[in-house]
CSV table of C-alpha atoms and ligand atoms in Angstrom, one decimal:
chain,number,residue,atom,x,y,z
A,1,MET,CA,-20.1,24.7,-17.7
A,2,GLY,CA,-17.8,27.4,-19.1
A,3,GLU,CA,-13.9,27.5,-20.5
A,4,LEU,CA,-11.5,25.4,-19.0
A,5,ALA,CA,-9.1,26.9,-16.8
A,6,ILE,CA,-6.3,25.7,-18.9
A,7,ASN,CA,-7.6,28.2,-21.7
A,8,GLY,CA,-7.8,31.0,-19.5
A,9,GLY,CA,-11.2,30.5,-18.2
A,10,GLU,CA,-12.1,30.6,-14.8
A,11,PRO,CA,-10.8,27.6,-12.6
A,12,VAL,CA,-13.3,25.4,-10.7
A,13,ARG,CA,-11.4,26.3,-6.9
A,14,LYS,CA,-9.0,28.7,-6.5
A,15,GLU,CA,-7.1,26.7,-3.8
A,16,LYS,CA,-5.4,23.6,-4.6
A,17,ILE,CA,-6.3,20.3,-3.4
A,18,TYR,CA,-4.3,17.9,-3.7
A,19,TYR,CA,-4.9,13.6,-4.0
A,20,GLY,CA,-3.9,12.7,-0.6
A,21,CYS,CA,-3.8,14.2,2.7
A,22,GLN,CA,-3.1,13.4,6.7
A,23,TRP,CA,-5.3,13.8,9.5
A,24,ILE,CA,-3.4,15.2,12.5
A,25,ASP,CA,-5.4,16.7,15.3
A,26,ALA,CA,-4.7,17.7,18.7
A,27,GLN,CA,-5.0,14.3,20.5
A,28,ASP,CA,-2.1,12.8,17.7
A,29,VAL,CA,-0.3,16.3,19.2
A,30,GLU,CA,-0.2,15.8,22.1
A,31,ALA,CA,0.1,12.0,21.7
A,32,VAL,CA,3.2,12.8,20.6
A,33,VAL,CA,5.0,15.6,22.7
A,34,HIS,CA,4.1,13.1,25.8
A,35,THR,CA,6.1,10.7,24.9
A,36,LEU,CA,8.7,12.4,23.0
A,37,VAL,CA,9.2,14.0,26.5
A,38,GLY,CA,9.1,11.0,28.3
A,39,ASP,CA,12.4,8.5,28.9
A,40,LEU,CA,12.6,6.5,26.2
A,41,ILE,CA,11.8,7.8,22.3
A,42,THR,CA,12.8,4.5,20.6
A,43,CYS,CA,12.9,1.2,22.2
A,44,GLY,CA,10.1,1.8,24.7
A,45,PRO,CA,6.5,1.3,25.6
A,46,LYS,CA,4.8,2.8,22.9
A,47,VAL,CA,6.5,0.7,20.2
A,48,LYS,CA,5.2,-2.6,22.7
A,49,GLU,CA,1.6,-1.0,23.2
A,50,LEU,CA,1.6,-0.2,19.0
A,51,ASP,CA,2.6,-4.1,18.6
A,52,ARG,CA,0.0,-5.3,20.7
A,53,LEU,CA,-2.9,-2.9,19.4
A,54,LEU,CA,-2.4,-4.3,15.4
A,55,GLU,CA,-2.1,-7.9,16.6
A,56,LYS,CA,-5.8,-7.0,18.5
A,57,MET,CA,-7.1,-4.8,15.8
A,58,CYS,CA,-5.7,-7.2,13.2
A,59,GLU,CA,-6.9,-10.7,14.9
A,60,THR,CA,-3.1,-11.9,14.4
A,61,LYS,CA,-0.8,-13.6,16.7
A,62,HIS,CA,2.1,-11.1,16.0
A,63,ALA,CA,2.9,-7.6,15.0
A,64,VAL,CA,6.0,-5.7,14.8
A,65,ALA,CA,6.7,-2.1,13.6
A,66,VAL,CA,9.1,-0.9,11.8
A,67,SER,CA,10.2,2.5,10.4
A,68,ASN,CA,8.4,2.2,6.9
A,69,GLY,CA,6.5,-0.3,4.6
A,70,THR,CA,9.8,-0.8,2.6
A,71,ALA,CA,11.8,-1.8,5.7
A,72,ALA,CA,8.7,-4.2,6.2
A,73,LEU,CA,8.4,-6.1,2.7
A,74,HIS,CA,12.1,-6.6,3.3
A,75,CYS,CA,12.2,-8.1,6.5
A,76,ALA,CA,9.4,-10.1,5.1
A,77,CYS,CA,11.4,-11.3,2.3
A,78,ILE,CA,14.3,-12.4,4.5
A,79,ALA,CA,12.2,-14.1,7.2
A,80,ALA,CA,10.4,-16.2,3.9
A,81,GLY,CA,13.8,-17.1,3.0
A,82,ILE,CA,14.1,-16.0,-0.2
A,83,GLY,CA,17.5,-15.5,-1.8
A,84,PRO,CA,19.4,-15.5,-5.0
A,85,GLY,CA,17.9,-17.9,-8.1
A,86,ASP,CA,14.3,-17.5,-6.3
A,87,GLU,CA,11.7,-16.1,-8.2
A,88,VAL,CA,9.1,-13.7,-6.6
A,89,ILE,CA,5.8,-13.1,-8.2
A,90,THR,CA,4.0,-9.0,-8.1
A,91,THR,CA,1.9,-6.8,-10.0
A,92,PRO,CA,3.7,-3.9,-11.5
A,93,LEU,CA,0.8,-1.8,-10.5
A,94,THR,CA,2.2,-0.4,-7.7
A,95,PHE,CA,5.1,1.3,-5.8
A,96,ALA,CA,8.4,-0.4,-6.9
A,97,ALA,CA,9.2,-1.2,-2.9
A,98,SER,CA,6.7,-4.1,-4.0
A,99,ALA,CA,8.8,-5.2,-6.2
A,100,ASN,CA,12.6,-3.6,-5.2
A,101,CYS,CA,12.3,-6.2,-1.8
A,102,ALA,CA,12.6,-9.3,-4.2
A,103,LEU,CA,15.9,-7.7,-5.7
A,104,TYR,CA,17.1,-6.6,-2.2
A,105,CYS,CA,17.5,-10.2,-1.4
A,106,GLY,CA,19.0,-11.2,-4.7
A,107,ALA,CA,16.0,-12.6,-6.1
A,108,LYS,CA,14.0,-12.1,-9.4
A,109,PRO,CA,10.5,-10.1,-9.2
A,110,VAL,CA,8.2,-11.8,-12.0
A,111,PHE,CA,5.0,-9.6,-12.7
A,112,ALA,CA,1.9,-10.8,-13.2
A,113,ASP,CA,-1.0,-9.1,-15.4
A,114,VAL,CA,-3.5,-7.4,-13.1
A,115,GLU,CA,-7.4,-7.7,-13.9
A,116,PRO,CA,-9.0,-5.4,-16.2
A,117,ASP,CA,-11.8,-4.3,-13.6
A,118,THR,CA,-10.5,-5.2,-10.5
A,119,TYR,CA,-6.6,-3.5,-11.1
A,120,ASN,CA,-5.4,-6.2,-8.7
A,121,ILE,CA,-2.9,-9.2,-9.6
A,122,ASP,CA,-4.9,-11.7,-11.6
A,123,PRO,CA,-4.2,-15.2,-9.9
A,124,LYS,CA,-4.7,-16.6,-13.5
A,125,SER,CA,-2.1,-14.9,-14.6
A,126,ILE,CA,0.4,-15.8,-11.3
A,127,GLU,CA,-0.1,-19.6,-11.9
A,128,ARG,CA,1.2,-19.3,-15.7
A,129,LEU,CA,4.1,-17.6,-13.9
A,130,ILE,CA,5.3,-20.2,-11.9
A,131,THR,CA,8.1,-21.8,-12.0
A,132,ASP,CA,10.5,-24.3,-9.7
A,133,ARG,CA,12.6,-20.8,-8.9
A,134,THR,CA,9.2,-19.6,-7.5
A,135,LYS,CA,9.3,-19.0,-3.7
A,136,ALA,CA,6.8,-16.2,-3.0
A,137,ILE,CA,4.2,-13.8,-4.4
A,138,VAL,CA,3.9,-10.5,-2.9
A,139,ALA,CA,0.4,-9.5,-3.9
A,140,VAL,CA,-0.7,-6.2,-3.1
A,141,ASP,CA,-4.2,-4.9,-2.1
A,142,TYR,CA,-3.9,-1.9,-4.8
A,143,THR,CA,-6.3,1.2,-3.3
A,144,GLY,CA,-7.3,-0.5,-0.5
A,145,GLN,CA,-9.0,-3.6,-2.0
A,146,ALA,CA,-8.1,-6.6,-1.2
A,147,VAL,CA,-6.7,-9.1,-3.8
A,148,ARG,CA,-8.6,-12.7,-4.2
A,149,ILE,CA,-6.7,-13.9,-1.7
A,150,ARG,CA,-9.1,-17.3,-1.5
A,151,GLU,CA,-7.7,-18.0,-5.0
A,152,ILE,CA,-4.3,-16.6,-4.4
A,153,ARG,CA,-4.1,-18.9,-1.2
A,154,GLU,CA,-4.9,-21.9,-2.8
A,155,ILE,CA,-2.2,-21.0,-5.5
A,156,CYS,CA,0.7,-21.1,-2.8
A,157,ASP,CA,-0.7,-24.0,-1.5
A,158,LYS,CA,-0.4,-26.2,-4.3
A,159,TYR,CA,3.3,-24.9,-5.2
A,160,ASN,CA,4.1,-24.5,-1.5
A,161,LEU,CA,4.5,-20.8,-2.1
A,162,ILE,CA,4.8,-18.1,0.7
A,163,LEU,CA,2.3,-15.3,0.3
A,164,ILE,CA,3.3,-11.9,1.2
A,165,GLU,CA,0.1,-9.3,1.5
A,166,ASP,CA,1.7,-5.7,0.8
A,167,ALA,CA,-1.2,-4.0,2.6
A,168,ALA,CA,0.3,-0.7,2.4
A,169,HIS,CA,-2.9,0.4,0.9
A,170,SER,CA,-5.2,-1.6,2.9
A,171,ILE,CA,-5.7,-1.3,6.6
A,172,GLY,CA,-8.8,-1.4,8.0
A,173,THR,CA,-9.9,-3.5,5.2
A,174,LYS,CA,-11.6,-6.5,5.7
A,175,TYR,CA,-11.8,-10.1,3.5
A,176,ASP,CA,-14.9,-12.1,3.8
A,177,GLY,CA,-15.4,-10.3,7.3
A,178,LYS,CA,-11.7,-10.6,8.6
A,179,PRO,CA,-9.1,-7.7,8.9
A,180,ILE,CA,-6.2,-7.7,6.6
A,181,GLY,CA,-3.1,-8.5,8.2
A,182,GLY,CA,-3.4,-12.6,9.3
A,183,LEU,CA,-4.7,-13.7,6.5
A,184,ALA,CA,-1.5,-14.1,4.6
A,185,ASP,CA,1.5,-15.8,5.7
A,186,ILE,CA,3.0,-12.3,6.4
A,187,THR,CA,1.6,-9.3,5.8
A,188,THR,CA,3.3,-5.6,5.7
A,189,PHE,CA,1.6,-2.5,6.4
A,190,SER,CA,3.2,1.3,5.7
A,191,PHE,CA,2.1,4.3,7.4
A,192,HIS,CA,3.4,6.9,5.0
A,193,PRO,CA,1.4,10.2,5.7
A,194,VAL,CA,-0.7,9.5,2.4
A,195,LYS,CA,-2.1,6.4,3.5
A,196,THR,CA,-4.7,5.9,5.7
A,197,VAL,CA,-3.2,6.3,8.8
A,198,THR,CA,0.1,7.5,9.7
A,199,ALA,CA,3.2,7.7,12.0
A,200,GLY,CA,5.3,10.0,9.5
A,201,GLU,CA,7.0,7.4,8.3
A,202,GLY,CA,6.4,3.8,9.3
A,203,GLY,CA,5.6,0.5,8.6
A,204,ALA,CA,4.2,-3.0,10.8
A,205,ILE,CA,4.9,-6.7,9.9
A,206,LEU,CA,2.0,-9.3,10.4
A,207,THR,CA,2.3,-13.0,11.1
A,208,ASN,CA,0.8,-16.2,12.8
A,209,ASP,CA,3.5,-18.4,12.3
A,210,ASP,CA,5.7,-18.4,15.6
A,211,GLU,CA,8.9,-19.4,13.5
A,212,LEU,CA,8.3,-16.5,10.9
A,213,TYR,CA,8.2,-13.7,13.5
A,214,HIS,CA,11.4,-14.8,14.9
A,215,LYS,CA,13.3,-14.5,11.8
A,216,ILE,CA,10.9,-10.9,11.2
A,217,MET,CA,12.1,-10.0,14.4
A,218,LEU,CA,16.2,-10.7,13.9
A,219,ALA,CA,15.5,-9.0,10.4
A,220,CYS,CA,14.4,-6.1,11.4
A,221,ASN,CA,16.7,-5.3,14.5
A,222,HIS,CA,20.8,-6.4,13.5
A,223,GLY,CA,20.0,-10.0,13.8
A,224,ILE,CA,20.0,-9.5,17.3
A,225,GLU,CA,19.0,-12.2,19.5
A,226,ARG,CA,18.3,-12.1,22.9
A,227,ASP,CA,15.9,-15.2,24.2
A,228,GLU,CA,18.4,-17.9,25.8
A,229,GLU,CA,16.4,-20.8,24.1
A,230,PHE,CA,17.8,-19.7,20.7
A,231,MET,CA,21.3,-18.2,21.7
A,232,GLU,CA,23.9,-20.5,19.8
A,233,GLU,CA,26.5,-20.2,22.6
A,234,ALA,CA,24.7,-19.6,25.6
A,235,PRO,CA,24.7,-19.7,28.5
A,236,HIS,CA,25.1,-16.0,28.8
A,237,GLU,CA,27.0,-14.1,31.0
A,238,GLY,CA,24.9,-11.9,32.5
A,239,MET,CA,21.7,-9.3,31.6
A,240,TRP,CA,23.5,-7.8,29.2
A,241,TYR,CA,24.6,-10.6,26.7
A,242,TYR,CA,22.7,-10.9,23.5
A,243,GLU,CA,24.7,-12.5,20.1
A,244,GLN,CA,24.3,-11.7,16.6
A,245,VAL,CA,23.3,-14.2,15.0
A,246,SER,CA,22.4,-13.3,11.6
A,247,LEU,CA,22.5,-10.1,9.5
A,248,GLY,CA,20.3,-8.0,10.4
A,249,TYR,CA,18.9,-4.3,9.9
A,250,ASN,CA,18.1,-1.0,11.8
A,251,TYR,CA,14.4,-1.1,11.0
A,252,ARG,CA,13.0,0.4,14.3
A,253,ILE,CA,10.3,3.1,14.8
A,254,THR,CA,10.7,5.6,17.2
A,255,ASP,CA,8.5,5.7,20.3
A,256,PHE,CA,7.2,9.1,19.5
A,257,GLN,CA,6.1,8.0,15.9
A,258,ALA,CA,4.3,5.1,18.1
A,259,ALA,CA,2.4,7.5,20.0
A,260,LEU,CA,1.7,9.0,16.6
A,261,LEU,CA,0.1,5.8,15.2
A,262,ILE,CA,-1.8,4.5,18.0
A,263,SER,CA,-3.9,7.7,18.1
A,264,GLN,CA,-4.4,7.6,14.5
A,265,LEU,CA,-5.4,3.7,14.7
A,266,GLY,CA,-8.3,5.1,17.7
A,267,LYS,CA,-9.9,7.2,14.2
A,268,LEU,CA,-9.4,4.3,11.9
A,269,GLU,CA,-13.1,3.8,11.7
A,270,LYS,CA,-13.6,7.1,11.4
A,271,PHE,CA,-11.5,7.5,8.5
A,272,LYS,CA,-12.8,4.8,6.7
A,273,LYS,CA,-16.4,5.5,7.3
A,274,ARG,CA,-15.6,9.1,5.5
A,275,ARG,CA,-13.5,7.5,2.6
A,276,ALA,CA,-16.6,5.1,1.9
A,277,GLU,CA,-19.0,8.6,1.9
A,278,ILE,CA,-16.5,10.3,-0.3
A,279,VAL,CA,-16.1,6.9,-2.3
A,280,GLU,CA,-19.8,6.6,-2.9
A,281,ALA,CA,-20.2,10.3,-4.1
A,282,TYR,CA,-17.9,9.4,-6.7
A,283,ASN,CA,-19.1,6.4,-7.9
A,284,GLU,CA,-22.4,7.8,-8.1
A,285,ALA,CA,-21.3,10.9,-10.2
A,286,PHE,CA,-19.2,8.9,-12.6
A,287,ALA,CA,-22.2,6.4,-13.5
A,288,ASN,CA,-23.6,8.9,-15.5
A,289,ILE,CA,-20.6,9.6,-17.4
A,290,PRO,CA,-19.6,7.2,-19.7
A,291,GLU,CA,-15.6,8.5,-20.5
A,292,ILE,CA,-15.2,7.5,-17.0
A,293,ILE,CA,-14.2,4.3,-16.0
A,294,VAL,CA,-14.0,3.4,-12.1
A,295,GLN,CA,-12.2,0.6,-10.4
A,296,LYS,CA,-14.6,-2.7,-9.4
A,297,GLU,CA,-15.0,-4.3,-6.1
A,298,ILE,CA,-15.1,-7.8,-5.4
A,299,PRO,CA,-18.0,-8.3,-2.7
A,300,GLU,CA,-15.7,-10.4,-0.6
A,301,SER,CA,-13.6,-6.8,0.1
A,302,ASP,CA,-15.1,-4.7,2.5
A,303,THR,CA,-12.5,-2.1,1.0
A,304,CYS,CA,-11.2,1.0,3.4
A,305,ARG,CA,-10.2,2.9,0.4
A,306,HIS,CA,-6.5,4.5,0.1
A,307,LEU,CA,-7.0,5.5,-3.6
A,308,TYR,CA,-9.6,6.7,-6.3
A,309,ILE,CA,-8.8,6.1,-9.6
A,310,ILE,CA,-10.7,7.3,-12.7
A,311,GLN,CA,-9.6,5.5,-15.9
A,312,LEU,CA,-9.9,7.8,-18.9
A,313,ASP,CA,-11.7,6.0,-21.9
A,314,LEU,CA,-9.7,7.4,-24.2
A,315,ASP,CA,-11.6,6.7,-27.3
A,316,LYS,CA,-14.5,8.5,-26.1
A,317,LEU,CA,-12.4,11.8,-25.3
A,318,ASN,CA,-11.0,14.2,-27.7
A,319,CYS,CA,-7.7,14.7,-25.5
A,320,THR,CA,-4.6,12.6,-24.1
A,321,ARG,CA,-4.3,11.3,-20.2
A,322,ARG,CA,-1.4,13.9,-20.1
A,323,GLU,CA,-4.1,16.8,-21.7
A,324,PHE,CA,-7.1,15.6,-19.2
A,325,PHE,CA,-4.6,15.4,-16.1
A,326,ASP,CA,-3.1,19.0,-16.9
A,327,ALA,CA,-6.4,20.2,-17.0
A,328,MET,CA,-7.7,18.7,-13.5
A,329,SER,CA,-4.5,20.7,-12.1
A,330,ALA,CA,-5.6,23.8,-14.0
A,331,GLU,CA,-8.9,23.5,-12.5
A,332,GLY,CA,-7.6,23.1,-8.9
A,333,ILE,CA,-7.5,19.5,-8.3
A,334,GLN,CA,-4.1,17.9,-8.5
A,335,PRO,CA,-4.7,14.5,-9.5
A,336,GLN,CA,-1.7,12.2,-9.4
A,337,ILE,CA,-0.6,8.6,-11.3
A,338,HIS,CA,-1.0,5.8,-9.7
A,339,TYR,CA,1.8,3.5,-10.9
A,340,VAL,CA,3.8,3.7,-13.9
A,341,PRO,CA,4.5,-0.1,-14.2
A,342,VAL,CA,7.5,-1.1,-12.2
A,343,TYR,CA,9.1,-2.9,-15.1
A,344,TRP,CA,9.0,0.5,-17.0
A,345,PHE,CA,11.8,2.1,-15.2
A,346,PRO,CA,15.5,2.4,-16.7
A,347,TYR,CA,16.9,0.4,-13.7
A,348,TYR,CA,14.3,-2.4,-14.6
A,349,LYS,CA,14.8,-1.8,-18.5
A,350,ARG,CA,18.5,-2.6,-17.7
A,351,LEU,CA,18.0,-5.6,-16.0
A,352,GLY,CA,16.1,-7.0,-19.0
A,353,TYR,CA,12.5,-6.2,-18.7
A,354,THR,CA,10.7,-4.6,-21.4
A,355,LYS,CA,7.6,-3.3,-22.3
A,356,GLY,CA,4.4,-5.1,-23.4
A,357,LEU,CA,5.1,-7.8,-20.1
A,358,CYS,CA,1.5,-7.1,-18.6
A,359,PRO,CA,-1.1,-5.7,-21.4
A,360,ASN,CA,-3.6,-5.1,-19.0
A,361,ALA,CA,-1.3,-3.4,-16.3
A,362,GLU,CA,0.0,-1.0,-19.4
A,363,GLN,CA,-3.8,-0.2,-20.3
A,364,ILE,CA,-5.1,0.8,-17.2
A,365,TYR,CA,-2.2,2.8,-16.5
A,366,ALA,CA,-2.6,4.9,-19.9
A,367,GLY,CA,-5.7,6.2,-18.9
A,368,MET,CA,-5.9,6.4,-14.9
A,369,MET,CA,-5.2,8.9,-12.5
A,370,SER,CA,-5.8,9.5,-8.7
A,371,ILE,CA,-8.4,12.4,-8.0
A,372,PRO,CA,-8.4,13.5,-4.1
A,373,LEU,CA,-9.5,11.0,-1.2
A,374,TYR,CA,-8.9,12.0,2.3
A,375,PRO,CA,-10.9,12.5,5.0
A,376,LYS,CA,-10.0,16.0,5.8
A,377,MET,CA,-12.0,16.9,2.6
A,378,THR,CA,-15.0,19.1,2.6
A,379,ASP,CA,-17.9,18.0,0.7
A,380,GLU,CA,-17.7,21.0,-1.0
A,381,ASP,CA,-14.0,19.7,-1.7
A,382,VAL,CA,-16.0,16.0,-3.3
A,383,GLN,CA,-18.0,18.4,-5.1
A,384,ASP,CA,-15.6,20.6,-6.9
A,385,THR,CA,-13.7,17.4,-7.7
A,386,ILE,CA,-17.1,16.0,-9.7
A,387,ALA,CA,-17.4,19.5,-11.0
A,388,ALA,CA,-13.7,19.5,-12.3
A,389,VAL,CA,-14.1,16.0,-14.1
A,390,THR,CA,-17.4,17.1,-15.6
A,391,LYS,CA,-16.2,20.2,-17.1
A,392,ILE,CA,-13.1,18.7,-18.5
A,393,VAL,CA,-15.1,15.5,-20.0
A,394,GLU,CA,-17.7,17.6,-21.5
A,395,ALA,CA,-15.1,20.2,-22.9
A,396,TYR,CA,-13.2,16.9,-24.8
A,397,ARG,CA,-16.2,14.6,-25.3
A,398,LYS,CA,-16.1,13.4,-28.9
B,1,PLP,C1,1.9,-0.5,-2.3
B,1,PLP,C2,3.6,-0.3,-1.5
B,1,PLP,N1,4.0,-0.8,-1.0
B,1,PLP,C3,5.1,-0.6,-0.2
B,1,PLP,C4,5.3,0.8,-0.1
B,1,PLP,C5,6.0,1.2,0.8
B,1,PLP,O1,5.8,1.9,1.9
B,1,PLP,P1,7.0,3.1,2.5
B,1,PLP,O2,7.0,4.1,2.0
B,1,PLP,O3,6.7,3.6,4.0
B,1,PLP,O4,8.1,2.4,2.6
B,1,PLP,C6,4.5,2.0,-0.5
B,1,PLP,C7,4.9,3.1,-0.3
B,1,PLP,O5,4.1,3.9,-1.3
B,1,PLP,C8,3.3,1.4,-1.3
B,1,PLP,O6,2.2,1.9,-2.1
């Protein structure tokens, strides 16, 4: 297939593509502009419309759009009553926010290992780590594939734990035919531009529980109570009256971001379909390449795939992951790594976490990379990506 570009050969493509990219069209731009020139650009009708739309799409009683997915996780932990002395079990194969949210509340993140084939948190590993202090599980639908919700729910019921589903990757995914959003006690989304739908920055918190919803509303808006029924010192003095009843944050999203997201959500099914086509093309191509291992899907998950991970079988290749990564980049296909195990970071090291904690996650991390997956990819982009992977495997095959 020719000399590798990294060694001076012709690259597969000249114009680089990246692992992810948003899709913004004229309809999105118009929706944002229309709201921007209106009267209310924050705390207005578009945010409420977005909340109702998320509730409908996710078949969940309550949805609260917020400023980003990290804020959503923080509010979820506050609403769950997580505090100092508590332990929160999560996966190391995630963006740090899934664990940081426990630290924000003074609790300790505890890392359960992942399954070697689905890369999602392993319920058996969760159960082994439960102590008297365990309060909640933050289960991440890694790459968009639903976690084993049934098994994790059973553990939560058995030990009286709160299940928070970090669904930053998985809007549009269904588990046993039901949309992600209302299956855990609390579900959080992220609408960062690399995610399936975007608000620029944005997030959402969903729950079917009225009490949790009330706490979430307080957490994301300064602890401000406007409902007389819940005020501590009502009767109030007039329409203007509100009470700060707890310590909350300003995690609000703007109306123009909400307008963008409403427009994006109208394209979710189209995005899901295109993502699935690309996943299928990759799966088919890599099925014939023994050096490439692909992520296993559980039948319960009808996945709206956010990331496509290839895992290199490094025993079969004469290169390191770094060399493969750099070779991909030189061919015009920029991969990324999702993720460095969270507890490897210096901050976590200083908290006392050590390498070796989750062997499966570490082994997967050692050989993995995310290759481009986004709906705007053309068939040619997909074929170029396959060509680059194939070319590099052939160059380094033992
Ligand atoms: C699994 C996961 N959780 C949480 C977040 C945080 O979301 P945000 O970037 O919107 O704060 C991300 C974002 O990258 C993520 O991938």
